[in-house]
Tab-separated table of C-alpha atoms and ligand atoms in Angstrom:
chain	number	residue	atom	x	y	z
A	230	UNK	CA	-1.461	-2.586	36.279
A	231	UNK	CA	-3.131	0.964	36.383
A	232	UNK	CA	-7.026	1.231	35.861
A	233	UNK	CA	-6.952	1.766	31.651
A	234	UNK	CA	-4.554	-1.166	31.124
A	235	UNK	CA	-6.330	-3.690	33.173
A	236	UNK	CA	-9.765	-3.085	31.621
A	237	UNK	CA	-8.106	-3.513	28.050
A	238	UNK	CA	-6.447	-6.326	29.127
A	239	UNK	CA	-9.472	-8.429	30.820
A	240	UNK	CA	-11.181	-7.136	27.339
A	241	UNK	CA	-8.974	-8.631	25.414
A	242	UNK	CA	-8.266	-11.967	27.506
A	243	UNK	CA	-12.219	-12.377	26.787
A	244	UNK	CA	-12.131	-11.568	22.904
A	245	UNK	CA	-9.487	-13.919	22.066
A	246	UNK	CA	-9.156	-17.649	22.792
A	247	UNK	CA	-5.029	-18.722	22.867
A	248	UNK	CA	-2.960	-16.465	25.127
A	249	UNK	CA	-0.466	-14.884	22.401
A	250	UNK	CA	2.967	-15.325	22.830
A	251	UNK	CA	4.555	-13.146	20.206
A	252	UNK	CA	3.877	-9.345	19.487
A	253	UNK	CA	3.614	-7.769	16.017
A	254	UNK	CA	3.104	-4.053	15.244
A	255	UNK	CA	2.581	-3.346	11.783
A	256	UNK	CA	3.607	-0.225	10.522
A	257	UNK	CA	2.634	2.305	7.704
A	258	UNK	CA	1.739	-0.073	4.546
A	259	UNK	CA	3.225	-2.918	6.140
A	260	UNK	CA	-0.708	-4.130	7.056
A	261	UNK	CA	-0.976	-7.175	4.024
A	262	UNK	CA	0.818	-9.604	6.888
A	263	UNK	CA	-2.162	-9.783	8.241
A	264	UNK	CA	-3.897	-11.587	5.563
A	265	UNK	CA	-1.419	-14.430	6.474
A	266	UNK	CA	-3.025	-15.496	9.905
A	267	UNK	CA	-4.731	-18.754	10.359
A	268	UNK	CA	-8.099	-18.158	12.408
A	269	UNK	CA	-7.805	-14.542	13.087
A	270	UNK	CA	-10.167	-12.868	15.383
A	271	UNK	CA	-10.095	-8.983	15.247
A	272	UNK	CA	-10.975	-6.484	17.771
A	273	UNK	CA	-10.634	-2.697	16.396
A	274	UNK	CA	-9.123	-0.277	18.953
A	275	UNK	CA	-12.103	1.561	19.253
A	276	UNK	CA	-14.407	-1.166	20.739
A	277	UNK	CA	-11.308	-1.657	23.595
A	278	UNK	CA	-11.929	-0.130	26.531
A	279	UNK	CA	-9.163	3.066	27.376
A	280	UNK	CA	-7.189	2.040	23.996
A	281	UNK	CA	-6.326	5.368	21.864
A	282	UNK	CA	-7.527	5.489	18.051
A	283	UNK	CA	-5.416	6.254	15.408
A	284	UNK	CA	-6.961	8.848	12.660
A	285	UNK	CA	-3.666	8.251	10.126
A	286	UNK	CA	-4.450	6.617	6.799
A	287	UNK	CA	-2.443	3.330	6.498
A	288	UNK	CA	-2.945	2.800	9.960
A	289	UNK	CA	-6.632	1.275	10.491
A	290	UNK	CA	-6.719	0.285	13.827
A	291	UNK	CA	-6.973	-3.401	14.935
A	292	UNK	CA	-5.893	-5.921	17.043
A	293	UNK	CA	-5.946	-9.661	15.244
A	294	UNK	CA	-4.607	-12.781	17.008
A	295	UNK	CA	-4.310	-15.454	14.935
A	296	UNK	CA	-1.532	-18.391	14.176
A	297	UNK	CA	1.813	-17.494	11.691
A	298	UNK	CA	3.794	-20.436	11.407
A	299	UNK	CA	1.810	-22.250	13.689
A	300	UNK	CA	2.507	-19.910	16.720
A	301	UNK	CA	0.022	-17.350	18.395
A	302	UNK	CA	0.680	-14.323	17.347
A	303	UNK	CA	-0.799	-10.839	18.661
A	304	UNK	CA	-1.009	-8.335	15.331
A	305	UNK	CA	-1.346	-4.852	16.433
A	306	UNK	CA	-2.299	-3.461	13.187
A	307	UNK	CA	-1.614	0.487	13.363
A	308	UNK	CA	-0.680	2.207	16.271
A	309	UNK	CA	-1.157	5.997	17.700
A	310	UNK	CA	1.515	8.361	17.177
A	311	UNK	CA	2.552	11.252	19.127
A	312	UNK	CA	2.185	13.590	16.294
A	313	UNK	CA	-1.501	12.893	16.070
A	314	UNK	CA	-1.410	14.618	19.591
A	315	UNK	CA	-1.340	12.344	22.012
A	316	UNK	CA	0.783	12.062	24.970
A	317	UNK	CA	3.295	9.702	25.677
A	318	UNK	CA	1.459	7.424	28.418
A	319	UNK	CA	-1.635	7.169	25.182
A	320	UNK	CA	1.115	6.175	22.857
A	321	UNK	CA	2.990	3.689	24.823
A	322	UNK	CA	-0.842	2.286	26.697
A	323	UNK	CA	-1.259	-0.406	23.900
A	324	UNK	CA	2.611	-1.737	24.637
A	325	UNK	CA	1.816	-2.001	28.541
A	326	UNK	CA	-1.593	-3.547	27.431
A	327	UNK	CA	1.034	-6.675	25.404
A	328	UNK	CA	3.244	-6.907	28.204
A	329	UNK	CA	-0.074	-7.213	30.666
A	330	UNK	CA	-1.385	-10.529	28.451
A	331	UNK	CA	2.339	-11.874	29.127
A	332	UNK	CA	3.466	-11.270	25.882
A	333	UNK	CA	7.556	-11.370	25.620
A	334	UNK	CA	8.993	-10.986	22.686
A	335	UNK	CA	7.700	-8.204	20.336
A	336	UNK	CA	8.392	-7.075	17.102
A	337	UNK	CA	8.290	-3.494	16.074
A	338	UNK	CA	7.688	-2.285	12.559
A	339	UNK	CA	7.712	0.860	10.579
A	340	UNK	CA	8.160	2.511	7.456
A	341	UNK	CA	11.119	4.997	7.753
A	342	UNK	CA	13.017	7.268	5.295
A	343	UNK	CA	16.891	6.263	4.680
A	344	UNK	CA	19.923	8.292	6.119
A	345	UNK	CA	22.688	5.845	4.815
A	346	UNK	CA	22.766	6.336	1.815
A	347	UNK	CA	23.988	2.732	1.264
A	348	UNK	CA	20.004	2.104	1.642
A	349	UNK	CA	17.285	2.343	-1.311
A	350	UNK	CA	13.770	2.677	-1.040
A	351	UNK	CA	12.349	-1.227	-0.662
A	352	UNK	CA	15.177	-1.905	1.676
A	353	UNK	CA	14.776	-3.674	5.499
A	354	UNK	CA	16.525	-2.986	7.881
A	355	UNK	CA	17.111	-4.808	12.015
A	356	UNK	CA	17.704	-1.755	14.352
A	357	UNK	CA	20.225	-1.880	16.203
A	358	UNK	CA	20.113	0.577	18.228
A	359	UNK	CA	18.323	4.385	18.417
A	360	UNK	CA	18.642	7.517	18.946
A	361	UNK	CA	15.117	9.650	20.825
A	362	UNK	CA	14.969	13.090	19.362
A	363	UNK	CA	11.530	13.182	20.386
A	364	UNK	CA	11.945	15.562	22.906
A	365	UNK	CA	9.608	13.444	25.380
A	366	UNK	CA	9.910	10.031	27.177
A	367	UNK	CA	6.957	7.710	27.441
A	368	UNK	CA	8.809	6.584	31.227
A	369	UNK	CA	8.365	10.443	32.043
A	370	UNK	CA	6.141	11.118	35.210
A	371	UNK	CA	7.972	8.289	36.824
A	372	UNK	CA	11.808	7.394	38.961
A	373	UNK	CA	12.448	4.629	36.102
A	374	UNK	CA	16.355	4.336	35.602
A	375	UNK	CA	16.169	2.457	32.834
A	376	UNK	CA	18.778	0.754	31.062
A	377	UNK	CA	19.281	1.056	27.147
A	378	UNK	CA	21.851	-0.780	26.609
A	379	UNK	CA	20.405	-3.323	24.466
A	380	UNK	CA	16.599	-2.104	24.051
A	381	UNK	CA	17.198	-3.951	21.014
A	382	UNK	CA	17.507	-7.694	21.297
A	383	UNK	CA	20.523	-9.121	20.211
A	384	UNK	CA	18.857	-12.632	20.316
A	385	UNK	CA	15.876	-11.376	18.251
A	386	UNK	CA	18.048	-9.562	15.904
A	387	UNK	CA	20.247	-12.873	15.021
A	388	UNK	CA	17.149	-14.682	14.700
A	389	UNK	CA	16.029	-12.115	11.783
A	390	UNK	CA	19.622	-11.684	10.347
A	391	UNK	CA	19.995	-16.096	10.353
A	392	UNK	CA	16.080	-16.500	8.559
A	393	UNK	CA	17.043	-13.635	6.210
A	394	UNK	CA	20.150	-15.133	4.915
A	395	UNK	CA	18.347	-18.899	4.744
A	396	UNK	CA	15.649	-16.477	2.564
A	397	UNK	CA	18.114	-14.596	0.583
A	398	UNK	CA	16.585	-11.341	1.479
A	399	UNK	CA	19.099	-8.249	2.065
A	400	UNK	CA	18.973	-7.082	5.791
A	401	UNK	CA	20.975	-4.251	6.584
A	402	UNK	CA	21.345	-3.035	10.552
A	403	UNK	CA	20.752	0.207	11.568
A	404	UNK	CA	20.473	3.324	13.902
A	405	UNK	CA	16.932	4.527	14.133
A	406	UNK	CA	16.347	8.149	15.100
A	407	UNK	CA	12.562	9.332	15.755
A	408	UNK	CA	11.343	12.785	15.433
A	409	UNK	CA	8.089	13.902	16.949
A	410	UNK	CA	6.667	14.786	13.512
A	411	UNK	CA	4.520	15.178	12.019
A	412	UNK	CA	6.336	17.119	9.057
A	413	UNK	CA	9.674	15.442	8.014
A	414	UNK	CA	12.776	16.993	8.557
A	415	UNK	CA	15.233	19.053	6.831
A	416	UNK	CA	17.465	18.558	5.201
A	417	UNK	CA	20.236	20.326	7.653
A	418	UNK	CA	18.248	17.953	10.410
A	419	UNK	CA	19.321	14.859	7.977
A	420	UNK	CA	22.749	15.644	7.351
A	421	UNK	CA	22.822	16.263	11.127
A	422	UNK	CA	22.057	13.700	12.128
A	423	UNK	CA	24.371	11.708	10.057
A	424	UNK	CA	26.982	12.671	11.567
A	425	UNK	CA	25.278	11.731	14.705
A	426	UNK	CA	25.077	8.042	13.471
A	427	UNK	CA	21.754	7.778	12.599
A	428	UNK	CA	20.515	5.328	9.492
A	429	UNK	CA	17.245	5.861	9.630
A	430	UNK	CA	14.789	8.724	10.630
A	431	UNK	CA	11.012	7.671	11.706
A	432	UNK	CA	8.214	9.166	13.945
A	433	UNK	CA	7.514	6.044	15.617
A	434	UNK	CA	8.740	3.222	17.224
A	435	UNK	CA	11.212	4.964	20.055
A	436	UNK	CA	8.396	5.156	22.544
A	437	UNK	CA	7.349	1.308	22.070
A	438	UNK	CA	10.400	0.133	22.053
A	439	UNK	CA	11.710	2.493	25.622
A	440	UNK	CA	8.054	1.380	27.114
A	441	UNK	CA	8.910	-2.513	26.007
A	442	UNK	CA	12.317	-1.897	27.459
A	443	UNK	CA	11.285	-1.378	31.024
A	444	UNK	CA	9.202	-3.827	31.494
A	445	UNK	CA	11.274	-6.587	30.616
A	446	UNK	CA	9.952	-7.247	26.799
A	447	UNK	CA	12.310	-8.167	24.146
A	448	UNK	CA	11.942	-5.899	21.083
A	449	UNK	CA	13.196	-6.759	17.772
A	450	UNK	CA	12.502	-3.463	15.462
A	451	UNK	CA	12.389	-3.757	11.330
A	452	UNK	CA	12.258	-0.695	9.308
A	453	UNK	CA	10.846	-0.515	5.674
A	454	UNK	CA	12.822	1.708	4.234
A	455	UNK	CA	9.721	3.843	2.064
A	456	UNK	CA	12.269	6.564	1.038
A	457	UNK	CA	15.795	8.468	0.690
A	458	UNK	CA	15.237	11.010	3.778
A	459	UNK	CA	15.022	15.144	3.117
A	460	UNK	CA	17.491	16.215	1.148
A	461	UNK	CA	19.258	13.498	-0.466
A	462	UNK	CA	17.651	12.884	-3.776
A	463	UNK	CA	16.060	16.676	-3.593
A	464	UNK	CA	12.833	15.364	-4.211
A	465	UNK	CA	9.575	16.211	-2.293
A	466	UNK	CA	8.446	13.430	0.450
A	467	UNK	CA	4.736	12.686	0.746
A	468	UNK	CA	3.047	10.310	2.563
A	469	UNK	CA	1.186	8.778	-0.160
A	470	UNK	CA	4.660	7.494	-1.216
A	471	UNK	CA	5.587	6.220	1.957
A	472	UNK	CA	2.808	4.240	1.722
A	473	UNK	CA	3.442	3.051	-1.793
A	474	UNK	CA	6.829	2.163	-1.365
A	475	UNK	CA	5.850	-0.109	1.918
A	476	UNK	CA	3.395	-2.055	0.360
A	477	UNK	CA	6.110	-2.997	-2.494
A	478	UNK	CA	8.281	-3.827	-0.119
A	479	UNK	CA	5.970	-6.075	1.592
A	480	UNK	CA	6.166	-8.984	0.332
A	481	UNK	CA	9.603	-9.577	1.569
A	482	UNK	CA	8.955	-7.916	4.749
A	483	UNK	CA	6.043	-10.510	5.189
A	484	UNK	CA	8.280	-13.696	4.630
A	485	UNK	CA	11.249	-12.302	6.932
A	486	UNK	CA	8.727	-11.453	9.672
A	487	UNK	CA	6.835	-14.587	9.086
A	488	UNK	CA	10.152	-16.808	9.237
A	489	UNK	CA	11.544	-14.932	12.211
A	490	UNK	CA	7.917	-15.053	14.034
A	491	UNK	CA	8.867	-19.576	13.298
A	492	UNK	CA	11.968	-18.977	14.585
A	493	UNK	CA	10.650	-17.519	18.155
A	494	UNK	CA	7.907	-19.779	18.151
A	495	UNK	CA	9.278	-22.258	20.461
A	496	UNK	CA	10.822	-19.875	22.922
A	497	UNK	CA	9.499	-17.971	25.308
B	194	LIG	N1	11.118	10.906	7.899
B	194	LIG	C1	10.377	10.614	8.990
B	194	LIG	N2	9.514	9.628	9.024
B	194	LIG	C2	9.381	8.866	7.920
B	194	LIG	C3	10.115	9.106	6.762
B	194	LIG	C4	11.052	10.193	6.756
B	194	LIG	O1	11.750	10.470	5.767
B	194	LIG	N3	9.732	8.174	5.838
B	194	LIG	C5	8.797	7.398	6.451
B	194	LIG	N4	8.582	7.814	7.705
């Protein structure tokens, strides 16, 4: 553990009473799960020691541990992104920080804009895999080989796709592919990327889930579909809809996450 990571994570170890054993990050409009928790205790990033602050509206700032489902659960609430300007070691720190408190399983959240267009607005999705068009690494700056073959857990991911059916709630399985933002793309960069086999496109998530990856974390990553991406419906994107369109689809998102957070409960 470097310096930063170990301050944060005797910090944190002090603020909160259970040791968690599941990871949440909540994503754009995706922060209503929190009201969910039994006996939360919040800490905001800015009172951690070394943690990096968000400025991005949707994304407050928090980390609340609490009980879904009866298990301990560790609710990052926002999260920096490397369009905000931060580097890659800043945006992948609070990851390293979960994996430090011996968190091992870890879902991943965000609100993306649809490539397939099989996909409306509203829609979840289980990645299944991703593509970095990032142009950065957060493992840069070290030797670290390492392997991608399945960043994305295929034991998570039949967890979500078994409580989704039980729930009735449509989960399609997808290809993320993250720019670095911030603007969105084109719509040349879409219809590229299409044929690259890309689903989704997002700013986020890549970096977490690569950082997650090498040090032994299971990742399970959900995508809240907030829009049809650049060039498909020829309407302007905003963020203000992204947002909008996230918090409708919440509801669902909360009861899949919720039911798959039950179903990991008992395992380490
Ligand atoms: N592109 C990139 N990131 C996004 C989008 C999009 O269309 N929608 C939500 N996040």
């Amino acid at each position: 553990m470097t310096g930063a990571i170990e301050e944060a994570v005797i910090y944190l170890q002090q603020r909160f009473g259970v040791p968690p054993r599941v990871g949440l990050i909540l994503g754009s409009g995706l922060g209503r799960l929190v009201q969910k928790l039994k006996g939360p205790e919040r800490v905001a990033f800015k009172d951690i020691p070394g943690f990096p602050r968000s400025s991005v509206q949707g994304h407050p700032g928090e980390i609340i541990c609490g009980y879904l489902e009866g298990v301990p659960l560790y609710v990052q609430a926002g999260r920096v992104h490397y369009y905000e300007g931060m580097d890659m070691g800043q945006v992948a720190m609070p990851m390293r920080v979960m994996a430090s408190l011996g968190i091992k399983n870890v879902i991943i959240t965000n609100a993306a804009g649809a490539v397939n267009q099989s996909y409306s607005p509203g829609d979840l999705v289980c990645l299944s895999d991703h593509i970095n068009f990032m142009g950065d690494n957060p493992l840069r700056g070290g030797a670290d080989f390492v392997d991608l073959t399945r960043v994305y857990s295929s034991r998570l991911r039949k967890i979500a796709h078994d409580r989704a059916r039980r729930l009735g709630i449509t989960l399609h399985s997808g290809v993320y592919c993250a720019f670095a933002g911030p603007c969105y793309e084109t719509p040349a960069e879409i219809r590229a990327v299409r044929v690259l086999g890309a689903d989704l496109v997002g700013m986020s998530t890549v970096p977490e889930a690569i950082t997650a990856a090498s040090l032994g974390v299971e990742v399970l990553g959900i995508s809240a579909v907030t829009n049809m991406a650049a060039g498909i419906t020829g309407q302007r994107l905003s963020h203000e809809e992204v947002i909008q369109t996230s918090a409708r689809a919440s509801e669902r998102f909360i009861k899949l996450v919720s039911a798959t957070v039950a179903g990991l409960g008992g395992q380490e």
